[in-house]
PDB file of C-alpha atoms and ligand atoms in Angstrom:
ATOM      1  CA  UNK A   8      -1.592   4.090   2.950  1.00  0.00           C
ATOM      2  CA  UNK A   9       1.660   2.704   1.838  1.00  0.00           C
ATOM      3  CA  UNK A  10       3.900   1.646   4.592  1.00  0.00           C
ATOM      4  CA  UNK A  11       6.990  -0.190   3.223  1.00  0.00           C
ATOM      5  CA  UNK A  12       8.474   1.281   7.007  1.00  0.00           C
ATOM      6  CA  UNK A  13       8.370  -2.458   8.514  1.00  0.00           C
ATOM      7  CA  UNK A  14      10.818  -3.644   6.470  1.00  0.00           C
ATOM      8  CA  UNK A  15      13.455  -4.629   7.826  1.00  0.00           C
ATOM      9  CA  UNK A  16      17.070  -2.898   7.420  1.00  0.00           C
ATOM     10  CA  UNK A  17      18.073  -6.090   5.885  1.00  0.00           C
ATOM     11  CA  UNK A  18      15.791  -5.787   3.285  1.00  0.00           C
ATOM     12  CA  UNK A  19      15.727  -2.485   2.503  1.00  0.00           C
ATOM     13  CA  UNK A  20      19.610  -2.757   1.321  1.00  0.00           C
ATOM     14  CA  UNK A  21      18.296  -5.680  -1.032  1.00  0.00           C
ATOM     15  CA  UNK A  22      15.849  -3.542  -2.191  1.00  0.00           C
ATOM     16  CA  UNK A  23      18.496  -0.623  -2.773  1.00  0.00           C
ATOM     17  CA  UNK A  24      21.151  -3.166  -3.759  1.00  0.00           C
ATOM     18  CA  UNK A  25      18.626  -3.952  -7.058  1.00  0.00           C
ATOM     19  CA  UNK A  26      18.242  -0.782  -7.662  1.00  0.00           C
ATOM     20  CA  UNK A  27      21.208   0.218  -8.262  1.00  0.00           C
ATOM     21  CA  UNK A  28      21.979  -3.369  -9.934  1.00  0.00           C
ATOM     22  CA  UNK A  29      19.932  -2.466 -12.373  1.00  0.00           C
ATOM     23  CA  UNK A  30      21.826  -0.124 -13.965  1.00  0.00           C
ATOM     24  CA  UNK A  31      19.238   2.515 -15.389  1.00  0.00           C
ATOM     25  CA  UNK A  32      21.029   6.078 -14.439  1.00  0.00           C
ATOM     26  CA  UNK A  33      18.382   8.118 -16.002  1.00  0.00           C
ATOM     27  CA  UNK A  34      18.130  11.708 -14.298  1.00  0.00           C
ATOM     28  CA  UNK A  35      14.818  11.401 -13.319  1.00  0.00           C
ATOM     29  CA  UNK A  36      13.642   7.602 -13.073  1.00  0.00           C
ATOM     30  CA  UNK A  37      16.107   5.195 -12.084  1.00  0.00           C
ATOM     31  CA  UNK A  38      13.498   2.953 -11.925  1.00  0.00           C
ATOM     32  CA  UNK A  39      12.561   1.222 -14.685  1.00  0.00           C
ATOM     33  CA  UNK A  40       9.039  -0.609 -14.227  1.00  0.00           C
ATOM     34  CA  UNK A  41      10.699  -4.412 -14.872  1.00  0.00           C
ATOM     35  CA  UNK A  42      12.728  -3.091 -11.862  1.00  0.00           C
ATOM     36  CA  UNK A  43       9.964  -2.058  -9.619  1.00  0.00           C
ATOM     37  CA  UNK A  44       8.529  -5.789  -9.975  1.00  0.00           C
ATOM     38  CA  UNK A  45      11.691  -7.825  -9.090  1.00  0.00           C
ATOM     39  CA  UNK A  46      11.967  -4.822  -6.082  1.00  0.00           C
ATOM     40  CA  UNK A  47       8.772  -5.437  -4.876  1.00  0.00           C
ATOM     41  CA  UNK A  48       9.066  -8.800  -5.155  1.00  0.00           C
ATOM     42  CA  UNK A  49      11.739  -9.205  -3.166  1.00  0.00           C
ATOM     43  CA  UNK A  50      10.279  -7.140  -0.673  1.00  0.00           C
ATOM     44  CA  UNK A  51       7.131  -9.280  -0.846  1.00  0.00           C
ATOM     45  CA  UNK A  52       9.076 -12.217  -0.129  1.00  0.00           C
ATOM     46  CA  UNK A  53      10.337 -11.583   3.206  1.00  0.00           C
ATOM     47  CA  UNK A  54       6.990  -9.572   3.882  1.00  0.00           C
ATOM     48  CA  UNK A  55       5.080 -13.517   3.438  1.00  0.00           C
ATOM     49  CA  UNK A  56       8.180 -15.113   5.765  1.00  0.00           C
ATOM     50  CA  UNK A  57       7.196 -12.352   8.356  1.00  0.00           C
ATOM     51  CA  UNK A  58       3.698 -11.579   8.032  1.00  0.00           C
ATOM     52  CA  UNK A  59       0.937 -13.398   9.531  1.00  0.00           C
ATOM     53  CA  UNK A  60      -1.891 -14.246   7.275  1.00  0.00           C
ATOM     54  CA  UNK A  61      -5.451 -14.737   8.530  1.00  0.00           C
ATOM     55  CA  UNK A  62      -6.129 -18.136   8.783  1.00  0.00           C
ATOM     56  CA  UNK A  63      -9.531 -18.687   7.062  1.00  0.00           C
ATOM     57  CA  UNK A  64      -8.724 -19.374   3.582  1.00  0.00           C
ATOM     58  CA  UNK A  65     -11.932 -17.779   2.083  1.00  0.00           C
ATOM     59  CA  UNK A  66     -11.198 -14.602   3.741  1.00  0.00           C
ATOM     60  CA  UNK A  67      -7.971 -14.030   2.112  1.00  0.00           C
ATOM     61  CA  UNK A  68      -9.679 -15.320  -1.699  1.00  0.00           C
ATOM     62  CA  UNK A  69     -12.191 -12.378  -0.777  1.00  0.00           C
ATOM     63  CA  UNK A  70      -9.332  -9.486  -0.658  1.00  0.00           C
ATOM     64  CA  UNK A  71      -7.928 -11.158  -3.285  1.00  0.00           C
ATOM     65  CA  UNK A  72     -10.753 -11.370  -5.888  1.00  0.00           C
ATOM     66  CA  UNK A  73     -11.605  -8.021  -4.842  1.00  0.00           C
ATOM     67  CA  UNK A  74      -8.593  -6.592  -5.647  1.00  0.00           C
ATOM     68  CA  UNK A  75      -7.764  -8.341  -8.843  1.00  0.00           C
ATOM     69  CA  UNK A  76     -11.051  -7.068 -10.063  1.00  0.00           C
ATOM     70  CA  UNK A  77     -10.372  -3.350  -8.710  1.00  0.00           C
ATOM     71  CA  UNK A  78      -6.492  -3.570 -10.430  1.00  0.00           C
ATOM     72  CA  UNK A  79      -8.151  -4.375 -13.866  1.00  0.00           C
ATOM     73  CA  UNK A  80      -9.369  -0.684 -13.906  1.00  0.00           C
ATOM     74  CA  UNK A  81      -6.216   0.584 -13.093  1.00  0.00           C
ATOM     75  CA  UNK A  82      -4.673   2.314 -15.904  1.00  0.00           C
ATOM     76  CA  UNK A  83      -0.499   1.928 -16.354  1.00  0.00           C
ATOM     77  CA  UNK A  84       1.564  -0.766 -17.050  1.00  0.00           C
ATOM     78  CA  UNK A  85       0.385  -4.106 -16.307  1.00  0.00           C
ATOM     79  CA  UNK A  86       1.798  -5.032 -12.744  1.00  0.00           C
ATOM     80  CA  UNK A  87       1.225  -8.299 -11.628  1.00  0.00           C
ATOM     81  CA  UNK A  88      -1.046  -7.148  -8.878  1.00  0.00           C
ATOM     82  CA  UNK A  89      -0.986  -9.331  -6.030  1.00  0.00           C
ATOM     83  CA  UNK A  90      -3.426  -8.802  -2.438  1.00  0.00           C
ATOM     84  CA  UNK A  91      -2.518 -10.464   0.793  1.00  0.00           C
ATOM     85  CA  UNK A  92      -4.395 -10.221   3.945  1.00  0.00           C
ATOM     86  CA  UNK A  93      -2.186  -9.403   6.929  1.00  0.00           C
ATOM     87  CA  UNK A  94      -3.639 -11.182  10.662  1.00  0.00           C
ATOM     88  CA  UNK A  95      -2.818  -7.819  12.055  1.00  0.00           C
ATOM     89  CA  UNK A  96      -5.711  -5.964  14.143  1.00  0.00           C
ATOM     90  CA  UNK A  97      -4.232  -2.191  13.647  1.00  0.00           C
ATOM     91  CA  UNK A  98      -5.887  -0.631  10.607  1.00  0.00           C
ATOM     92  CA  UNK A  99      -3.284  -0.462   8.037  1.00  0.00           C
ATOM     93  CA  UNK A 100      -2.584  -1.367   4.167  1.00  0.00           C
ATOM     94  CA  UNK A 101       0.341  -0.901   1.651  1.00  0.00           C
ATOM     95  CA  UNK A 102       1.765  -1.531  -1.538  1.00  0.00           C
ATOM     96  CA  UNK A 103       5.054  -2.582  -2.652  1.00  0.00           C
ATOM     97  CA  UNK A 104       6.528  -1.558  -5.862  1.00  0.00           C
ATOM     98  CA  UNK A 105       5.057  -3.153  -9.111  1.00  0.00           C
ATOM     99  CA  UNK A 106       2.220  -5.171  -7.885  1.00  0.00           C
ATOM    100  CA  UNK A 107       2.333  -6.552  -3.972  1.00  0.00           C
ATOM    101  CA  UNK A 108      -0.284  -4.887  -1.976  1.00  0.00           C
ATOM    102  CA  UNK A 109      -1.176  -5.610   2.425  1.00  0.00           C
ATOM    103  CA  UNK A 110      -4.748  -5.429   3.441  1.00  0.00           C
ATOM    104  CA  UNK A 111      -4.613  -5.992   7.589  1.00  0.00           C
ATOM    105  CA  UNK A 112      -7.591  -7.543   9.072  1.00  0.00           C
ATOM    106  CA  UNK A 113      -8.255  -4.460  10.937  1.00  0.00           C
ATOM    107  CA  UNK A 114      -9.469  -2.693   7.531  1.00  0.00           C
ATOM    108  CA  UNK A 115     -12.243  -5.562   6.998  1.00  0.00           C
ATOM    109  CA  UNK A 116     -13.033  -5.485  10.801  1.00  0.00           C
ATOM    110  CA  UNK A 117     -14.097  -2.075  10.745  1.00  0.00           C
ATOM    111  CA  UNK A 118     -15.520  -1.094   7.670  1.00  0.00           C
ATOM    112  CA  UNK A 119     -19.538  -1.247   7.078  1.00  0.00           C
ATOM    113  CA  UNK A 120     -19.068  -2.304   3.779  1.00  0.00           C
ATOM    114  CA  UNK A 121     -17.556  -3.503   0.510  1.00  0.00           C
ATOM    115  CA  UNK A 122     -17.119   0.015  -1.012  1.00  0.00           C
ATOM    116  CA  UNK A 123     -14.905   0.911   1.776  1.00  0.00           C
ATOM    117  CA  UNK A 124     -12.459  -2.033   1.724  1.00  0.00           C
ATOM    118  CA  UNK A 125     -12.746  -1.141  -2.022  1.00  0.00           C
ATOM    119  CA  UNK A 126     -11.446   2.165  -1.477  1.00  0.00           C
ATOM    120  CA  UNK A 127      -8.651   1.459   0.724  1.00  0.00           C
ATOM    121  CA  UNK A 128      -7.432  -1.210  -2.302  1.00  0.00           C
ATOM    122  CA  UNK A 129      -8.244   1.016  -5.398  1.00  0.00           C
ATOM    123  CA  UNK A 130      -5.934   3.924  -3.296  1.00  0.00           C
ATOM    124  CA  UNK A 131      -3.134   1.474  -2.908  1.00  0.00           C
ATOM    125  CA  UNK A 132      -3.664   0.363  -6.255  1.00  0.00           C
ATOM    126  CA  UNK A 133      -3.337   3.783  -7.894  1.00  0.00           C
ATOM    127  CA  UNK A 134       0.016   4.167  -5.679  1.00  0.00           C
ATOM    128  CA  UNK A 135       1.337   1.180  -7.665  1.00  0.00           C
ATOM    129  CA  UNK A 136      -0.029   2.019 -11.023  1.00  0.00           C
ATOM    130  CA  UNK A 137       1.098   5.534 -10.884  1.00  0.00           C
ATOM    131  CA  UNK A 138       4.368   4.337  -9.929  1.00  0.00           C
ATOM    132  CA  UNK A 139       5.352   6.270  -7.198  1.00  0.00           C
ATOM    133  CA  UNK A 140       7.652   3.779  -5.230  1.00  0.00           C
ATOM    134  CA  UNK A 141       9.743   4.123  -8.586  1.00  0.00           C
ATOM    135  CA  UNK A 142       9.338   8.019  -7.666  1.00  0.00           C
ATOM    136  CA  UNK A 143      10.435   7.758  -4.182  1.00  0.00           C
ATOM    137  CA  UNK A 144      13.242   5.638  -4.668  1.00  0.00           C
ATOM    138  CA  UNK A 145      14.616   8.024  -7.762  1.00  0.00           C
ATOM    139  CA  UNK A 146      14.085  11.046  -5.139  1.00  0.00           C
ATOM    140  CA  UNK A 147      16.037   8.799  -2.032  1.00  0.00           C
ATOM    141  CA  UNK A 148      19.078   8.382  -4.569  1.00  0.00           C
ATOM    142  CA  UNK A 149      19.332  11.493  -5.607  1.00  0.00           C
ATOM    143  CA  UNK A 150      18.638  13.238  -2.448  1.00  0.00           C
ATOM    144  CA  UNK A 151      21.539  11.081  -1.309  1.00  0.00           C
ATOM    145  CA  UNK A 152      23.736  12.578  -4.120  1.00  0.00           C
ATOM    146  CA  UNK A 153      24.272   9.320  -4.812  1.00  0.00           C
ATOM    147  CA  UNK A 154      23.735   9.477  -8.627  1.00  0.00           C
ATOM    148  CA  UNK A 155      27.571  10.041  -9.196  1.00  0.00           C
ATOM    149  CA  UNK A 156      27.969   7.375  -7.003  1.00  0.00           C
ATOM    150  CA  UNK A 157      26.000   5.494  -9.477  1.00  0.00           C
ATOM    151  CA  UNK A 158      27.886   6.784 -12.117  1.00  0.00           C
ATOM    152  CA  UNK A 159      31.392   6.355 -10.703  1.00  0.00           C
ATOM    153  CA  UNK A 160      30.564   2.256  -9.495  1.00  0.00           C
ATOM    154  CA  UNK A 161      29.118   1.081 -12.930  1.00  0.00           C
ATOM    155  CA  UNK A 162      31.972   2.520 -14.827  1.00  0.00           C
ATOM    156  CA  UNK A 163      34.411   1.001 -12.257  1.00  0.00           C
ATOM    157  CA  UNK A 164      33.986  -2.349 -10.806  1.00  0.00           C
ATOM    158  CA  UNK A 165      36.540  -1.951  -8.207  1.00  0.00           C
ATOM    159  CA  UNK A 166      35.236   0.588  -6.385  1.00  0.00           C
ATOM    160  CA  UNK A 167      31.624  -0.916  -7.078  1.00  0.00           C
ATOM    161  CA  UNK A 168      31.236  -3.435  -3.937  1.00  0.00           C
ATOM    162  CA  UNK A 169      32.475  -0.500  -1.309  1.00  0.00           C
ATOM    163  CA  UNK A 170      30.323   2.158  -2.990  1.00  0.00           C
ATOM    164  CA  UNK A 171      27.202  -0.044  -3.266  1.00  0.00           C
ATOM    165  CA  UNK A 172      27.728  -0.927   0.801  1.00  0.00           C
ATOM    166  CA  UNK A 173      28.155   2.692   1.473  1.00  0.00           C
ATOM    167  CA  UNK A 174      25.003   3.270  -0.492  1.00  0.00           C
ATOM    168  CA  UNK A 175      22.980   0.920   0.886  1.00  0.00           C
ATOM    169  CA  UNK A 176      23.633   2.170   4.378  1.00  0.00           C
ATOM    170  CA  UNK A 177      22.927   5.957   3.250  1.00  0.00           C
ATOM    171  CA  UNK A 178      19.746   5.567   2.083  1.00  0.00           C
ATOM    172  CA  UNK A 179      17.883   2.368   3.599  1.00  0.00           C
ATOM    173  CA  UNK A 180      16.118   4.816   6.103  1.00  0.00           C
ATOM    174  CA  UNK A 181      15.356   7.371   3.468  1.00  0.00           C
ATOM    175  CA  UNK A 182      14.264   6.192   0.811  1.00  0.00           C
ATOM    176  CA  UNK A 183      10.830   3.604   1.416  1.00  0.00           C
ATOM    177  CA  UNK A 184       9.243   5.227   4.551  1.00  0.00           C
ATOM    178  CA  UNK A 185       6.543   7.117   2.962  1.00  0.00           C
ATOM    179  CA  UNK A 186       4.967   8.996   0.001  1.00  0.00           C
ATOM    180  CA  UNK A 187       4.576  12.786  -0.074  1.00  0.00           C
ATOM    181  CA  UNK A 188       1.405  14.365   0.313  1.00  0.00           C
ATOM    182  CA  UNK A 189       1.228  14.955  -3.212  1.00  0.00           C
ATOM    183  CA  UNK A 190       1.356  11.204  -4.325  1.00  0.00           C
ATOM    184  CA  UNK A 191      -1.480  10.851  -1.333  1.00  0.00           C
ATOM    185  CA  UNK A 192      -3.493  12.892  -2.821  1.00  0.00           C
ATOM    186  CA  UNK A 193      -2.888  11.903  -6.587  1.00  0.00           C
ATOM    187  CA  UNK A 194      -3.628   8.362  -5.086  1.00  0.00           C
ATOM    188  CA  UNK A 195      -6.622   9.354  -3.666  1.00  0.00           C
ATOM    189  CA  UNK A 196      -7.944  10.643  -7.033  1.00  0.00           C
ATOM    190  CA  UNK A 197      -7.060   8.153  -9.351  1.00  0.00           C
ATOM    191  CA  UNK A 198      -8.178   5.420  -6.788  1.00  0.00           C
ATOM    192  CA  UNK A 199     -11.937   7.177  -6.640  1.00  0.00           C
ATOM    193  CA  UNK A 200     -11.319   6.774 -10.589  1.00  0.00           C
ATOM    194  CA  UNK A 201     -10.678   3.053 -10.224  1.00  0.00           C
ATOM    195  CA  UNK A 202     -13.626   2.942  -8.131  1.00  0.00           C
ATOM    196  CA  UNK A 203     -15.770   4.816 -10.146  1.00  0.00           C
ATOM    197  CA  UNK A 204     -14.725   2.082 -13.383  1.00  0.00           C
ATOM    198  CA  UNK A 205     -15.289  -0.963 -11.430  1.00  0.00           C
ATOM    199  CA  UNK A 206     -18.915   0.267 -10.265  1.00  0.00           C
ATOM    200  CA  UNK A 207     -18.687   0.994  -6.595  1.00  0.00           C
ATOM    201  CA  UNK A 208     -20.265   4.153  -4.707  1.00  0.00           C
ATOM    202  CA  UNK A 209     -17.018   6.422  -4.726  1.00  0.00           C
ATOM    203  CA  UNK A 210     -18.623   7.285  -1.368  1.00  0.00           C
ATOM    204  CA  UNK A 211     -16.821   4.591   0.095  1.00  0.00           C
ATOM    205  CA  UNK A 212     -13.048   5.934   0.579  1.00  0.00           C
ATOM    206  CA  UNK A 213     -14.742   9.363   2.502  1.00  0.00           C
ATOM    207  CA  UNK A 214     -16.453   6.684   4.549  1.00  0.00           C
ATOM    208  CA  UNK A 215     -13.555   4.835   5.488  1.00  0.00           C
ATOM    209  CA  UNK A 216     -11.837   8.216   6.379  1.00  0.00           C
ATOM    210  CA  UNK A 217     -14.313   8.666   8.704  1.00  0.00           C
ATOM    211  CA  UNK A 218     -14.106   5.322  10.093  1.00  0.00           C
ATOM    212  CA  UNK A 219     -10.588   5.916  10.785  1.00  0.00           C
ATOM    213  CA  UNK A 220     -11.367   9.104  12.433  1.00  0.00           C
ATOM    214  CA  UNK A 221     -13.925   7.345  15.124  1.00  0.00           C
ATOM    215  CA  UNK A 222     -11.007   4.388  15.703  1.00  0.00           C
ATOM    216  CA  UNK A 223      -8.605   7.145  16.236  1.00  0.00           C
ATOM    217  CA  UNK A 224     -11.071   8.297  19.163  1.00  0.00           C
ATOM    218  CA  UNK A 225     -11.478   4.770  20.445  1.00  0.00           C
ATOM    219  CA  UNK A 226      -8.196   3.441  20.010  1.00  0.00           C
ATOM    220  CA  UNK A 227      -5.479   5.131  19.100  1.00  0.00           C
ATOM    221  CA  UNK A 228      -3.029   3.009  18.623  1.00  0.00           C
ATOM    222  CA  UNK A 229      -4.834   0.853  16.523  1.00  0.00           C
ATOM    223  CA  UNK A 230      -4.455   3.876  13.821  1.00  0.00           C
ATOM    224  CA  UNK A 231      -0.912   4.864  14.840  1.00  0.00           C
ATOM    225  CA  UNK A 232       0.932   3.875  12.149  1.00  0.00           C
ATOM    226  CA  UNK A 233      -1.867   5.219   9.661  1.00  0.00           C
ATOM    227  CA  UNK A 234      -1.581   8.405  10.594  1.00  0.00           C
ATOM    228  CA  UNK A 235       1.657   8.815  11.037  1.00  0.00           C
ATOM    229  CA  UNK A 236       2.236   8.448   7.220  1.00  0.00           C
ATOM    230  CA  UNK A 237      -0.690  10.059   5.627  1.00  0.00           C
ATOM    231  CA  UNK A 238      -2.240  13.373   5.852  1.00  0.00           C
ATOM    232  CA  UNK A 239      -4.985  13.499   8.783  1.00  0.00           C
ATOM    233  CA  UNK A 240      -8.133  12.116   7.613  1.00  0.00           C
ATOM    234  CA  UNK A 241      -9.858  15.913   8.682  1.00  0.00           C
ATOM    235  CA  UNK A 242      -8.148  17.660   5.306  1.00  0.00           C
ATOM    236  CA  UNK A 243      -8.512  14.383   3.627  1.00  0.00           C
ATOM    237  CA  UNK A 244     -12.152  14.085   3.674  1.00  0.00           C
ATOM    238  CA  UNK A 245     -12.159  17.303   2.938  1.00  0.00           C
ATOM    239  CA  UNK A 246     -10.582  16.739  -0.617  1.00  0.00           C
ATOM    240  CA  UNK A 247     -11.907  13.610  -1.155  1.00  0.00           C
ATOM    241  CA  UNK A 248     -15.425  14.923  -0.408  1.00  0.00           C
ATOM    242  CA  UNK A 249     -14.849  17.175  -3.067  1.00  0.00           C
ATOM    243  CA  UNK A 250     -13.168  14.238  -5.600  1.00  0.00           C
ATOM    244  CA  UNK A 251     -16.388  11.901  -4.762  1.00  0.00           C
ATOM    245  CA  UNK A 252     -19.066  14.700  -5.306  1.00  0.00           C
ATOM    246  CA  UNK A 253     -17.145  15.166  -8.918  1.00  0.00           C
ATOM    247  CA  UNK A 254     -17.364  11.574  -9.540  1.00  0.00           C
ATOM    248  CA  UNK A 255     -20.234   9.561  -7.628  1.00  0.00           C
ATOM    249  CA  UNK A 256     -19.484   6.389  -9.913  1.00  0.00           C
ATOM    250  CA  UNK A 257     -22.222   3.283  -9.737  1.00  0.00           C
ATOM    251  CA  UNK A 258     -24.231   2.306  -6.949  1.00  0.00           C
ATOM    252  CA  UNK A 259     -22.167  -0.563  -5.590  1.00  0.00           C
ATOM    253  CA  UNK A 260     -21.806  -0.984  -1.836  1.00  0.00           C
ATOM    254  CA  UNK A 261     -21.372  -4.188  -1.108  1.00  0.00           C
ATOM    255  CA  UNK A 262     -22.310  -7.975  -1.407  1.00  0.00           C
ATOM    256  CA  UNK A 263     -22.964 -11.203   0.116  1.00  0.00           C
ATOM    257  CA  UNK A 264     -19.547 -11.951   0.088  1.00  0.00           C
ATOM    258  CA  UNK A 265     -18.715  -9.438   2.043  1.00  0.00           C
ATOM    259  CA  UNK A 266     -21.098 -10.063   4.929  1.00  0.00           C
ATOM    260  CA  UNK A 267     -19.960 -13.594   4.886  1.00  0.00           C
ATOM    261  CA  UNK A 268     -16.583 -12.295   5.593  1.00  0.00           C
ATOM    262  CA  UNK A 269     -17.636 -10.203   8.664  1.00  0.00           C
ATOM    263  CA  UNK A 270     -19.161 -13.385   9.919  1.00  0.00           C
ATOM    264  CA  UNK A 271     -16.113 -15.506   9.677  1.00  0.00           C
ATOM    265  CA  UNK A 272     -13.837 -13.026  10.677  1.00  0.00           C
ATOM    266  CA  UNK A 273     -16.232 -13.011  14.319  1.00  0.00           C
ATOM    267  CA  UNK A 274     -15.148 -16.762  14.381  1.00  0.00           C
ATOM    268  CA  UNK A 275     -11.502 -16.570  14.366  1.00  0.00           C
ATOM    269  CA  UNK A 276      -9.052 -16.295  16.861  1.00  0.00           C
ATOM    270  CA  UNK A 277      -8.294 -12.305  17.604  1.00  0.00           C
ATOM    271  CA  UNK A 278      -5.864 -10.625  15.587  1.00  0.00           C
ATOM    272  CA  UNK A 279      -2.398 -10.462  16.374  1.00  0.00           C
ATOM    273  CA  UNK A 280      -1.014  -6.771  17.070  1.00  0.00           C
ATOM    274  CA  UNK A 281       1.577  -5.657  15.068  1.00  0.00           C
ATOM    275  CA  UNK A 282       5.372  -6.225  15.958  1.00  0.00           C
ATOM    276  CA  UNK A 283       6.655  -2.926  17.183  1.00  0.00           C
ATOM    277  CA  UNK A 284      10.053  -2.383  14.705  1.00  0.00           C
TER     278      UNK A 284
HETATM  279 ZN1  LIG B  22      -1.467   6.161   0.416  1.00  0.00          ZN
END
């Protein structure tokens, strides 16, 4: 779950234009994680001018306090985790680099319970904490054979403004769309971790797979953009079947809160659908 694909073009050059800003031409990570944060934060930025956040303020304290208590299991540098709650009805959620995660309303409208909407955060957590926006932005560069062009603009400021344009424009469609079925799956295990520490029933995250499953029968396009950055949730559940049965963690499923927050979500005005980009 880590859709960065709605940012804008606009954006995705600042992103690119830090990046390489920052001056860390490493072969492997050019992405130090001091630079993750101020990318993500920029990102984050135009994501709250943008984004429509559900109205009812206790709602959005909920995902919140949820996942600030999830991202204190998370292992990794310390990120200054942040959880927003998009007014969005399509099931989606996403982090940004270094800290930023998106929780849509959809993901609280159709899970059963906490331990679900637990899962969904602890995976995007564990995307963050195992850093692998720093990963796919590294891979984007290079894949771009842009790290001479790195090499060639910080040793010559002349040519830097030209080079950093060309670059920008080269890679803003390559490098944040998605994360490779290996990072899925890596975030899939350390999230059940994360679960596991904070106390919830692991069983959550298969559950929510198999939510997603039933709202792709439904509705499809509710799930579109879901699944059309993660593996299907058939081989998913699959693994993570095997990854919960490993690692049941405590019997937490879900709380007060959390029913209160179905209720008031049944009071608002309906979800907005997601801009088409
Ligand atoms: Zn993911």
């Amino acid at each position: 779950m880590a859709m960065i694909r709605r940012l804008s073009q606009r954006s995705a050059k600042v992103v690119l234009t830090i990046a390489i800003g920052s001056g860390s031409v490493a072969a492997f990570q050019l992405v130090s994680v001091k630079d993750e944060i101020a990318i993500g934060q920029q990102a984050q930025q135009e994501l709250r001018r943008e984004t429509p956040q559900v109205g009812d303020a206790r709602v959005r304290q909920y995902v919140s306090d949820l996942g600030i208590q999830l991202a204190q299991h998370a292992s990794g540098a310390h990120y200054p985790y942040s959880f927003s709650t998009a007014d969005y009805a399509e099931l989606n959620a996403f982090a940004l680099p270094g800290g930023p995660v998106w929780v849509h309303r959809g993901i609280l409208s159709a899970a059963d319970n906490e331990s679900q909407v637990a899962g969904v955060i602890a995976h995007e957590i564990a995307h963050i904490a195992e850093r692998h926006a720093a990963r796919q932005i590294t891979k984007g560069t290079v894949a771009n054979g842009l790290l001479g062009l790195l090499g060639a603009m910080l040793g010559n400021d002349g040519a830097g403004a030209a080079a950093a344009q060309m670059a920008a424009g080269l890679t803003a469609n390559s490098v944040m769309l998605k994360f490779s079925r290996d990072d899925e799956r890596a975030a899939d295990r350390v999230g059940v971790d994360i679960l596991a520490r904070a106390g919830y029933d692991t069983h959550g995250l298969v559950e929510f797979m198999r939510v997603l499953g039933a709202q792709q029968g439904r509705s499809p396009g509710s799930v579109e953009q879901f699944l059309s950055t993660h593996p299907a949730p058939v081989s998913r559940v699959r693994d993570l079947e095997q990854l919960v049965a490993a690692n049941p963690g405590g019997g937490r499923r879900t709380s007060a809160q959390f029913a209160d927050v179905k209720r008031r979500l049944a009071q608002l005005p309906r979800a907005h659908a997601m801009p088409r980009s």
